[in-house]
Short mmCIF file of C-alpha atoms in Angstrom, two decimals:
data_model
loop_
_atom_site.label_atom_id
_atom_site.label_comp_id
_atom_site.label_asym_id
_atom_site.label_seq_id
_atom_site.Cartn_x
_atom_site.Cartn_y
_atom_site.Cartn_z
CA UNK J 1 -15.27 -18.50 -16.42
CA UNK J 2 -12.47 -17.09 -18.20
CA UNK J 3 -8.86 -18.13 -17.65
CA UNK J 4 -5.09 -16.98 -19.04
CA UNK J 5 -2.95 -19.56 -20.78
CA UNK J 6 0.99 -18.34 -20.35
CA UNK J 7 3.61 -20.05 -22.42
CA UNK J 8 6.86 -19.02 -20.18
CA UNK J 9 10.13 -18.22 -21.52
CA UNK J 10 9.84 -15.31 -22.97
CA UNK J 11 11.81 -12.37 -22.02
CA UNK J 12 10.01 -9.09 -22.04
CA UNK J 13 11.19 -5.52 -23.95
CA UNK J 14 9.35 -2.94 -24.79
CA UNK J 15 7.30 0.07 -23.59
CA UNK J 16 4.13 0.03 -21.37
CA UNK J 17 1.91 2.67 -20.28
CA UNK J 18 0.67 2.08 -16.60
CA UNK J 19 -3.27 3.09 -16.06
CA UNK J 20 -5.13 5.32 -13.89
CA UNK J 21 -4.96 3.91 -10.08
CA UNK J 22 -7.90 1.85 -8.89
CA UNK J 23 -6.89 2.86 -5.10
CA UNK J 24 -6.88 6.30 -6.46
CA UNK J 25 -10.26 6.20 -8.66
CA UNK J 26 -12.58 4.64 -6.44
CA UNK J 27 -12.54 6.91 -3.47
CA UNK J 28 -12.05 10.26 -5.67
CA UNK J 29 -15.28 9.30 -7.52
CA UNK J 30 -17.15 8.45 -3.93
CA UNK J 31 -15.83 12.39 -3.39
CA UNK J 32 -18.48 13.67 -6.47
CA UNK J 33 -21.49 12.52 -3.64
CA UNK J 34 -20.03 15.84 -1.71
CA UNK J 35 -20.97 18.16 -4.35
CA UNK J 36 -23.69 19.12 -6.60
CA UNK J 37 -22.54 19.71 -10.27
CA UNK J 38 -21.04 17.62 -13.02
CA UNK J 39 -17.45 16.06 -11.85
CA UNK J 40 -15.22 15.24 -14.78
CA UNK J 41 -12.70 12.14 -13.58
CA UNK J 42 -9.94 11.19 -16.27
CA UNK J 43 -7.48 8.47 -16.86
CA UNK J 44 -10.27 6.40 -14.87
CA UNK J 45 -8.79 2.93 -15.24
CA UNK J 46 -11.32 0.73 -16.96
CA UNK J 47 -11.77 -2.08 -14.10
CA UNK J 48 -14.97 -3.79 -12.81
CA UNK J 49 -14.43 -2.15 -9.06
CA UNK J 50 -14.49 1.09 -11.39
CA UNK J 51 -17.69 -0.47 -13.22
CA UNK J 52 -18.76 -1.50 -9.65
CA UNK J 53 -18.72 1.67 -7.84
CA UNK J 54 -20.23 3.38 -10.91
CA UNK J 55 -23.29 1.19 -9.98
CA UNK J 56 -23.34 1.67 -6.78
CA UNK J 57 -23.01 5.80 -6.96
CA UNK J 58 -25.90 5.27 -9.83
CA UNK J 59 -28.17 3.60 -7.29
CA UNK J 60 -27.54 6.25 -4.69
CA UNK J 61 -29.12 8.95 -7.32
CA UNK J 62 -26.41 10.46 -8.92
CA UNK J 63 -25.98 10.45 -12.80
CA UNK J 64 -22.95 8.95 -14.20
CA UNK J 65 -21.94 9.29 -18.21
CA UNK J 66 -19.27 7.42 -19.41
CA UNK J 67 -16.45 7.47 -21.85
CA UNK J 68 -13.30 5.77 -22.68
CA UNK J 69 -11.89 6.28 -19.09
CA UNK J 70 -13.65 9.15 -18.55
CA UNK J 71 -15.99 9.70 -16.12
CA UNK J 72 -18.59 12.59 -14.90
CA UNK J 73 -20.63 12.28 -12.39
CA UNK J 74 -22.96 14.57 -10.89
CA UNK J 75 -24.72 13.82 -7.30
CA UNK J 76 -27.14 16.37 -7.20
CA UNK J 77 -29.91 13.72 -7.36
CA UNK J 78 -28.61 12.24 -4.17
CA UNK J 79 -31.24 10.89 -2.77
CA UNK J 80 -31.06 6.97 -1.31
CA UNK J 81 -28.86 6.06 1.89
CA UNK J 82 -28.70 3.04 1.26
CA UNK J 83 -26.03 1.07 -0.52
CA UNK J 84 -27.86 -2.84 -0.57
CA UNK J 85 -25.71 -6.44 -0.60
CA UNK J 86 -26.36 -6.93 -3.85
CA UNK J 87 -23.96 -3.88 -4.92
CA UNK J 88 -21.49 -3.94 -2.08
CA UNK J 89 -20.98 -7.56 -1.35
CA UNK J 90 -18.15 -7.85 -4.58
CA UNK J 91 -15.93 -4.90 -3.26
CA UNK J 92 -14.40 -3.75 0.08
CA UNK J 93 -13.79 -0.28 -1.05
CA UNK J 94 -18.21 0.19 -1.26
CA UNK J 95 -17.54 0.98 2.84
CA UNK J 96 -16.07 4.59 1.57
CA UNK J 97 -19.95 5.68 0.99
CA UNK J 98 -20.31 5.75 4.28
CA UNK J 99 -18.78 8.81 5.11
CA UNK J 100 -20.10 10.95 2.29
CA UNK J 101 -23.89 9.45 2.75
CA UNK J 102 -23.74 11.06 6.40
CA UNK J 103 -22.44 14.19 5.36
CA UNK J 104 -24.93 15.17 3.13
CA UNK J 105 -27.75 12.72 3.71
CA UNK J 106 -27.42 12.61 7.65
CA UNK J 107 -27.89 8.99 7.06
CA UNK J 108 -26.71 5.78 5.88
CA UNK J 109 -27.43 2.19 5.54
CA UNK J 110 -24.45 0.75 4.02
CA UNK J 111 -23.81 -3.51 4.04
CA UNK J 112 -21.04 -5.16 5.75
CA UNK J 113 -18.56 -5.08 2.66
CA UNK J 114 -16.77 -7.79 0.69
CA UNK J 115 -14.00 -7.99 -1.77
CA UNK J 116 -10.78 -10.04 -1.82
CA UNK J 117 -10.63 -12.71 1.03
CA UNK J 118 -7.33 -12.04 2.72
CA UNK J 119 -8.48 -12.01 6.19
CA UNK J 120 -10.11 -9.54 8.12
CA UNK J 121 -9.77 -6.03 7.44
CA UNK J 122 -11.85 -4.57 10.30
CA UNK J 123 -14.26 -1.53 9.93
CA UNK J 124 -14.19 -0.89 13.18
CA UNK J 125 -11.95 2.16 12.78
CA UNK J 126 -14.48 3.97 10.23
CA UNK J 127 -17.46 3.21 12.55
CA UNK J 128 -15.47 4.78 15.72
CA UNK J 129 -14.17 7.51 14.26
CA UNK J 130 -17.04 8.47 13.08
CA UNK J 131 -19.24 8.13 15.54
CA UNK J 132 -16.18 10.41 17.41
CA UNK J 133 -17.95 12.83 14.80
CA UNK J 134 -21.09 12.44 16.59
CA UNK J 135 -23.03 9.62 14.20
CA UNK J 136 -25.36 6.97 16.34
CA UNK J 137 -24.31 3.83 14.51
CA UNK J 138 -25.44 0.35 15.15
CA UNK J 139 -24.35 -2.68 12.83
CA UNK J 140 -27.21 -5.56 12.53
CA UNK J 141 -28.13 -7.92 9.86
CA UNK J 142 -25.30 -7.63 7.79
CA UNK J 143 -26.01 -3.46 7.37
CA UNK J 144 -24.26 -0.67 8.98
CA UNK J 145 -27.06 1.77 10.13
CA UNK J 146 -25.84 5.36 10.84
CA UNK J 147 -27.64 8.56 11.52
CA UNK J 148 -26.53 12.24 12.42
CA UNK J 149 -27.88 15.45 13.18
CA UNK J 150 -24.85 17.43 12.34
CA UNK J 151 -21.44 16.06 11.93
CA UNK J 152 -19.34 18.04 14.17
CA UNK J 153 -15.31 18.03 14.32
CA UNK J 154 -13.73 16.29 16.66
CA UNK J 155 -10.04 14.87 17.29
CA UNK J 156 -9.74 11.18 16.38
CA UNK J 157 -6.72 8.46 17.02
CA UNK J 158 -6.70 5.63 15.00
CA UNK J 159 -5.37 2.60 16.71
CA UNK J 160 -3.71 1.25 13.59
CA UNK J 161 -3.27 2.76 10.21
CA UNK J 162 -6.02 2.72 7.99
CA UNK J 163 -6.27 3.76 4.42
CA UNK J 164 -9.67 3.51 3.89
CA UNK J 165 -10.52 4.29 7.21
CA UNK J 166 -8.48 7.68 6.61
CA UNK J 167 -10.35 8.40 3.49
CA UNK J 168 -13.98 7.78 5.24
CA UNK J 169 -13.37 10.15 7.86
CA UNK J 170 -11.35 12.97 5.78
CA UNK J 171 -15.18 12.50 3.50
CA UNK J 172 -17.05 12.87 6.05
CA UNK J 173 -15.31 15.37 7.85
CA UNK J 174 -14.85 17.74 4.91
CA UNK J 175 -18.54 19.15 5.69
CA UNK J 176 -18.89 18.70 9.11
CA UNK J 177 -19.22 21.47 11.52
CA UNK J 178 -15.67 22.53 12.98
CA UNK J 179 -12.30 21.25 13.54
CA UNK J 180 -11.66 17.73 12.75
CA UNK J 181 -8.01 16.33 13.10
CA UNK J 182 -7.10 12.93 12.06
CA UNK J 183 -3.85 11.36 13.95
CA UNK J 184 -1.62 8.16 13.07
CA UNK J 185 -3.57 8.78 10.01
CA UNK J 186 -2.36 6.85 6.62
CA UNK J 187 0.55 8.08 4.29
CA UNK J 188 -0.35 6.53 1.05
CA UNK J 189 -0.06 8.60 -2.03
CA UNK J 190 -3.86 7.76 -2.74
CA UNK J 191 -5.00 9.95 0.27
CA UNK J 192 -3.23 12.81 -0.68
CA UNK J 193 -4.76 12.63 -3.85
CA UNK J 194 -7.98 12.60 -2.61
CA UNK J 195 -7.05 15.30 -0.66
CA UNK J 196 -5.84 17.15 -3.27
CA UNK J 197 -9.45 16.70 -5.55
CA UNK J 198 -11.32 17.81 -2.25
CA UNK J 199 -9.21 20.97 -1.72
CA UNK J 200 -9.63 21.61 -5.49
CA UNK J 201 -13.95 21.40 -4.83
CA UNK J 202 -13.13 23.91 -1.50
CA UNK J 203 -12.39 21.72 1.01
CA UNK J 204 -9.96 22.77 3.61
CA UNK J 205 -7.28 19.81 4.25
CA UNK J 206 -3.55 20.15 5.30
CA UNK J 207 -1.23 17.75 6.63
CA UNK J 208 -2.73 14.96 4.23
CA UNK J 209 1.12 12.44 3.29
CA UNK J 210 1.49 12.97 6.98
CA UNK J 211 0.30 11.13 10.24
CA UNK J 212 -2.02 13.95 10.97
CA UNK J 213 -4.63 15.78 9.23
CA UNK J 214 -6.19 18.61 10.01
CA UNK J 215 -9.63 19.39 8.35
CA UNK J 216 -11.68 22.69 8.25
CA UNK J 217 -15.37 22.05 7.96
CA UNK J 218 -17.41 24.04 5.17
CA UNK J 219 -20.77 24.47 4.56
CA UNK J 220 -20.61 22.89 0.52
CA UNK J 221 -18.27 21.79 -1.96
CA UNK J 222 -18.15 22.41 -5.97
CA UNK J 223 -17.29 20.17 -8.74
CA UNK J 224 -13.99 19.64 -10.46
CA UNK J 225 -12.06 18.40 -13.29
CA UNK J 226 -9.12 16.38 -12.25
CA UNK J 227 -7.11 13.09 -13.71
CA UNK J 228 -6.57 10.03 -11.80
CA UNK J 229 -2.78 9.78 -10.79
CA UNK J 230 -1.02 6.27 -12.03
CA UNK J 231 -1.13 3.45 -10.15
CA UNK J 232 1.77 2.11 -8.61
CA UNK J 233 0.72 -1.30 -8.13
CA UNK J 234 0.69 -1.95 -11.61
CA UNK J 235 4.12 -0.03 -12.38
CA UNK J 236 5.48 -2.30 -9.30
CA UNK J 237 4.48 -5.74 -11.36
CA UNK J 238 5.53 -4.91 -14.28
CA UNK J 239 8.96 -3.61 -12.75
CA UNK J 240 8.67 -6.68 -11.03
CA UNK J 241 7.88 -8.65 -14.57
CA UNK J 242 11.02 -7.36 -16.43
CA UNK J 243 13.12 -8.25 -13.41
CA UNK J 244 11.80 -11.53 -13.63
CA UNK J 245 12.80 -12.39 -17.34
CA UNK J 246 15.48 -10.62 -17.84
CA UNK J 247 13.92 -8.43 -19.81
CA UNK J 248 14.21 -4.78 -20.47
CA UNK J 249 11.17 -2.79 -20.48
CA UNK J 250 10.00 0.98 -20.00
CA UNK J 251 7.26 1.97 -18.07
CA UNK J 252 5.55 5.05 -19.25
CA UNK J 253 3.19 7.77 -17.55
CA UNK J 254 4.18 6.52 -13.72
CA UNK J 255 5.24 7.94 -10.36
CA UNK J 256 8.44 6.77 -9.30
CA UNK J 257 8.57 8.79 -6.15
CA UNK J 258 5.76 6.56 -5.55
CA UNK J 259 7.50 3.73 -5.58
CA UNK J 260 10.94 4.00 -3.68
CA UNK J 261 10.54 1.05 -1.79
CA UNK J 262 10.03 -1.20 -4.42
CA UNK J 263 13.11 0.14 -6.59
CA UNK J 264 15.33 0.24 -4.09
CA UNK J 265 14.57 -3.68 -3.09
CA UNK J 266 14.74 -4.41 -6.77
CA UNK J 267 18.19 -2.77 -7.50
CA UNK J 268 19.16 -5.40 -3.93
CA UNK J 269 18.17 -8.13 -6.48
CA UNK J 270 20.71 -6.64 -9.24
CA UNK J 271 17.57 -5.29 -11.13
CA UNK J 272 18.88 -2.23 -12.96
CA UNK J 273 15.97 0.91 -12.84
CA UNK J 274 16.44 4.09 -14.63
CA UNK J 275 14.44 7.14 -14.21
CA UNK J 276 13.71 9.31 -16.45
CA UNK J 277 10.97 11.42 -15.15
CA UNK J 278 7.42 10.35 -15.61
CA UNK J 279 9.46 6.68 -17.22
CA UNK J 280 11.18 3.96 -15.62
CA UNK J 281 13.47 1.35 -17.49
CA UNK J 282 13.47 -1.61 -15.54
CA UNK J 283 16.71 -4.04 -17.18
CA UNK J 284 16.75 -7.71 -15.18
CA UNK J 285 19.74 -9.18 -14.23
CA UNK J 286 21.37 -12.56 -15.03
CA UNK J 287 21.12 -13.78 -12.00
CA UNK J 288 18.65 -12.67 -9.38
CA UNK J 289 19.80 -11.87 -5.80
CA UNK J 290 17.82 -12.74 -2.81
CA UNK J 291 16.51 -9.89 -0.46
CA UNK J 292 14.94 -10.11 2.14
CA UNK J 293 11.27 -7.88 2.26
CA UNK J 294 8.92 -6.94 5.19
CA UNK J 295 5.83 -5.60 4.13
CA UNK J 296 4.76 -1.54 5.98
CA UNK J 297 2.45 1.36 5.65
CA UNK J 298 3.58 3.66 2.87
CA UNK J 299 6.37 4.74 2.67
CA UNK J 300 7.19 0.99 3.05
CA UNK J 301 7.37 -1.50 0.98
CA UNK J 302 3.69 -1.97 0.00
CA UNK J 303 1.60 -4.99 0.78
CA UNK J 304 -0.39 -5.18 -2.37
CA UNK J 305 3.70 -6.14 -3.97
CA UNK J 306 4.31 -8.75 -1.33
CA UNK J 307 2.95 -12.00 -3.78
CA UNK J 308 4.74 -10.57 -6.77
CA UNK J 309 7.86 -10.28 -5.07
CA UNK J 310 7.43 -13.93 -3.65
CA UNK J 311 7.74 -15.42 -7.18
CA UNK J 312 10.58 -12.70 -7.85
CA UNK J 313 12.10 -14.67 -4.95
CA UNK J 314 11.42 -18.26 -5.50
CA UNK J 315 13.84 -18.07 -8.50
CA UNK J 316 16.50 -16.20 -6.93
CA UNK J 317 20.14 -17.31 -6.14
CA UNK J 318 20.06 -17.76 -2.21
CA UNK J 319 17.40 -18.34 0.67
CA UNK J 320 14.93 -15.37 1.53
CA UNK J 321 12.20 -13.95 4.64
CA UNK J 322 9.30 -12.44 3.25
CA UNK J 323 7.18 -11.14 6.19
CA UNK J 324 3.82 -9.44 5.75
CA UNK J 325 2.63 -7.12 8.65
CA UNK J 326 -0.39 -5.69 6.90
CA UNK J 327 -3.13 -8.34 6.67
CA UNK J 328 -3.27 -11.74 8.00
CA UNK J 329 -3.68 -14.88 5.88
CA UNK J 330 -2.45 -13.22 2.85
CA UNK J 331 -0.09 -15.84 1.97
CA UNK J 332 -2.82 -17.89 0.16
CA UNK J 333 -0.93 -17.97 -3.44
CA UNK J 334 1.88 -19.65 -1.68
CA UNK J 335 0.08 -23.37 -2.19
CA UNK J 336 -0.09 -22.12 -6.07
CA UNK J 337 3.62 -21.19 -6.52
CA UNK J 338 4.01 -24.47 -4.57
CA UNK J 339 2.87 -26.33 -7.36
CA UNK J 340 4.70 -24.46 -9.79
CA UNK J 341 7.93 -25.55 -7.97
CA UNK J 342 8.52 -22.67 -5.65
CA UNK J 343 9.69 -24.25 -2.59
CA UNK J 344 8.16 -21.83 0.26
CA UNK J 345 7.39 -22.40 4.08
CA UNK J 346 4.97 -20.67 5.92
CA UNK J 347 5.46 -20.14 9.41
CA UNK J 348 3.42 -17.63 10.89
CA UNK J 349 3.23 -14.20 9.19
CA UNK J 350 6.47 -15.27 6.97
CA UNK J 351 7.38 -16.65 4.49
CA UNK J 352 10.70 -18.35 3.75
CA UNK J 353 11.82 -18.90 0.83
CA UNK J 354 14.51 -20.53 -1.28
CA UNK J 355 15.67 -20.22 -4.74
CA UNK J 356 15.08 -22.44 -7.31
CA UNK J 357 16.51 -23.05 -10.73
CA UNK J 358 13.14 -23.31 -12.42
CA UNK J 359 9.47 -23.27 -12.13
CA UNK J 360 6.95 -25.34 -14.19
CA UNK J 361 3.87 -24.48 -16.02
CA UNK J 362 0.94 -25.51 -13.97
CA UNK J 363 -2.77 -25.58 -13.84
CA UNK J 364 -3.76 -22.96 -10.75
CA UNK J 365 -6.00 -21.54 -9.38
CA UNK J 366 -6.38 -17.32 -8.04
CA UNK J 367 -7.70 -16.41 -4.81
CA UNK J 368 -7.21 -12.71 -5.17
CA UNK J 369 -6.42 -9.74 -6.50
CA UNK J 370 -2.74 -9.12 -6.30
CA UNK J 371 -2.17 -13.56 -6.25
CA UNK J 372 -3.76 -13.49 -9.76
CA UNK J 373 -0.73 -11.03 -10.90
CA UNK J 374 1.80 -13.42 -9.11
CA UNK J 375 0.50 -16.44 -10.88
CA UNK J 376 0.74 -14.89 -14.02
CA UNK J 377 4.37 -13.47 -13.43
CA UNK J 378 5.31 -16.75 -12.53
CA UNK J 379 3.79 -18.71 -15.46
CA UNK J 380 5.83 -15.70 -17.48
CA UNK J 381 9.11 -17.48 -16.27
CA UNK J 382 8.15 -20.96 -15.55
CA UNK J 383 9.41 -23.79 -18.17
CA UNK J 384 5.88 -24.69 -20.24
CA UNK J 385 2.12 -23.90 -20.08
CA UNK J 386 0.51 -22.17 -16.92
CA UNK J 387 -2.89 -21.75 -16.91
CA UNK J 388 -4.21 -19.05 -14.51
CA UNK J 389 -7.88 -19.98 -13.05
CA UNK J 390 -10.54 -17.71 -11.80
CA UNK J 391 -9.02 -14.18 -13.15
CA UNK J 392 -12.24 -12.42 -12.19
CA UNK J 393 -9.93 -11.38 -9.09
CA UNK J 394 -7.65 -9.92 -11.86
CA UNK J 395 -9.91 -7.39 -13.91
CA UNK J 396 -11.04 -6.34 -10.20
CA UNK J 397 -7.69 -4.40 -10.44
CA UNK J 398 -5.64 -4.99 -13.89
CA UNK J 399 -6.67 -3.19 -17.02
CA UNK J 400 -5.83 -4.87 -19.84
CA UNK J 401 -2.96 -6.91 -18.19
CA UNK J 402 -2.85 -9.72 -20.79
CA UNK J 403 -2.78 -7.56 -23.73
CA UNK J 404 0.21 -5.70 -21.78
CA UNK J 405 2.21 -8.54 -21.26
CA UNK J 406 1.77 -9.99 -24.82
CA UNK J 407 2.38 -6.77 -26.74
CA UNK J 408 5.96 -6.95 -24.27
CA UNK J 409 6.64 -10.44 -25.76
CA UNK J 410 5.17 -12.51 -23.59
CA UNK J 411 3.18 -15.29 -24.91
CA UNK J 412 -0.15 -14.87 -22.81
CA UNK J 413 -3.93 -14.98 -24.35
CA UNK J 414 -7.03 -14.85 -22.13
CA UNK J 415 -9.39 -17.81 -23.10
CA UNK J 416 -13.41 -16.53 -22.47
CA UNK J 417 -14.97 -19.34 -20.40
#
């Protein structure tokens, strides 16, 4: 199994280019099962969810060609409802088939979904909402089974926001017949960009990057050519990264209007960030300030930048309160930083922590996605060698992350296991 050796110490400068968004990609290529006709998808980070949900669309009957992150895929062959353990059990995100297979199938058989293990993240919103749209559904042996005559529009609350959730029914709903309007819906930049792909095949959505959508039925869709928009995850850890060293580093090809909750909580911590259009220098300061975050639906400050901002934290000047509201039990990297140094309690769904002067290089271990990219920020500042265990989390959602770091300065290498 492979693992990342990090020799800390090293501040970063340079430039990096920030990839194609993996919350973006993976439902905009579950959009090609809507339409018949070759989709071209570019700036398609190269990820194994990506490589993952390429195999799954495969097995559904559609035909997928690939290039250096470029993608086409055309459904027409669409032909199997079912999407089996085998290719959903590695990746939450497989649930988004759901929608699609009942749209243009009338059926679905779709396993219970897995992915990173940062408690539960119910379905249960999907599988009302779109029964709302008039699908029988029953969930047994591990498999979602769901059947429809016709989808038909309907008006549907969701109980908490969803992303995914939002992004099954707007798929769903996109060919159904009538009116379908989605409230308390989910702001994220990644549904209006699927939004803005489905409009493109001749969808009618409005109101998506607002609490409610409102979505025309129509009778088909056509294919498209359209590039994945950056992700902001990444831009946030790297931001994050340079703040963190002291470094001074410009991010290329990003979104910062995407990210105005994470800049303004880094300029709290003295970070300097300059915007220059589609760039971002990101200059850390000599001494970090401690901030207090609380983790929120977009436009807040984003969950998936809560354990990055932890180790941010842990060598700040002062005490801080990180809370996360999103998901429960997503403080499991905490136990890591713990053994680099960090000195963090736990006490329900926060975190407190306070400052130290240093951390130390330390065997650990990753337990998900976004805990893999706080291990390795902190082994980028920690005093010695930090070896980061089980990265497979990692290239779930970082393209290329080692080879970013080191060609910033960092002294990082990824050792094949």
């Amino acid at each position: 199994m492979d693992k990342i050796i990090i020799e800390g110490g090293h501040s970063l400068k340079g430039e990096v280019r920030i990839s194609g968004a993996k919350n973006a990609a993976l439902p905009i290529l579950v959009s090609s099962l809507l339409a018949d006709g070759w989709n071209t998808y570019t700036n398609v980070p190269g990820l194994k969810d990506i490589e993952s949900t390429l195999l799954l669309l495969e097995n559904l009957g559609a035909k997928i060609e690939r290039g250096k992150n470029t993608v086409r895929i055309d459904a027409s062959g669409l032909n199997n409802p079912e999407a089996s353990y085998d290719l959903v059990r590695k990746m939450r995100a497989s649930i988004l088939v759901l929608g699609p297979l009942l749209a243009r199938l009338k059926e679905a058989k779709v396993s219970l979904p897995g992915g990173c293990a940062i408690g539960a993240r119910p379905i249960n919103l999907h599988l009302k909402g779109l029964a709302r749209l008039g699908a029988s559904i029953e969930v047994e042996h591990g498999y979602i089974k769901a059947s429809v005559d016709c989808l038909k529009g309907n008006s549907i609350y969701f109980d908490i926001s969803t992303v995914t959730g939002t992004e099954n029914l707007i798929m769903a709903a996109v060919l159904a017949d009538g009116v379908t309007v989605l409230r308390n819906a989910a702001y994220e930049p990644e549904i209006l960009a699927l939004a803005d792909v489905l409009n493109k095949m001749g969808a009618d959505i409005k109101g998506a990057g607002t609490s409610e959508i409102t979505i025309q039925g129509v009778s088909s869709l056509k294919p498209v050519s359209v590039s994945i928009i950056p992700d902001r995850i990444e831009a946030g850890t790297f931001m994050v990264a340079s703040a963190l060293t002291g470094g001074d580093v410009t991010i290329t090809d990003c979104r910062s209007d995407h990210l105005e909750a994470v800049i303004h909580k880094l300029s709290l911590t003295g970070t300097k960030v300059i915007i220059d259009g589609s760039n971002m220098r990101v200059k850390g300061p000599d001494k970090i300030k401690s901030v207090d975050v609380k983790t929120l639906p977009y436009p807040g400050f984003p969950t998936d930048m809560q354990a990055q901002f932890m180790v941010l934290m842990s060598v700040a000047c002062g005490f801080s309160i990180i809370s996360e509201t999103i998901f429960e039990n997503r403080f499991i990297h905490v136990s890591e930083l713990r053994r680099m140094g960090a000195q963090i309690k736990v006490s329900g769904n926060s975190a407190m922590v306070q400052g130290v002067k240093k951390l130390s290089g330390a065997p650990v271990m990753a337990s998900d996605l976004r805990a893999s990219a706080s291990l390795i920020l902190a082994g980028l500042v920690a005093e010695g060698k930090t070896e980061v265990n089980r990265v497979y989390h990692l290239d779930r959602g970082y393209q290329s992350i080692e080879a970013k770091f080191a060609k910033l300065g960092a002294a990082v290498k990824r050792v094949k296991g």
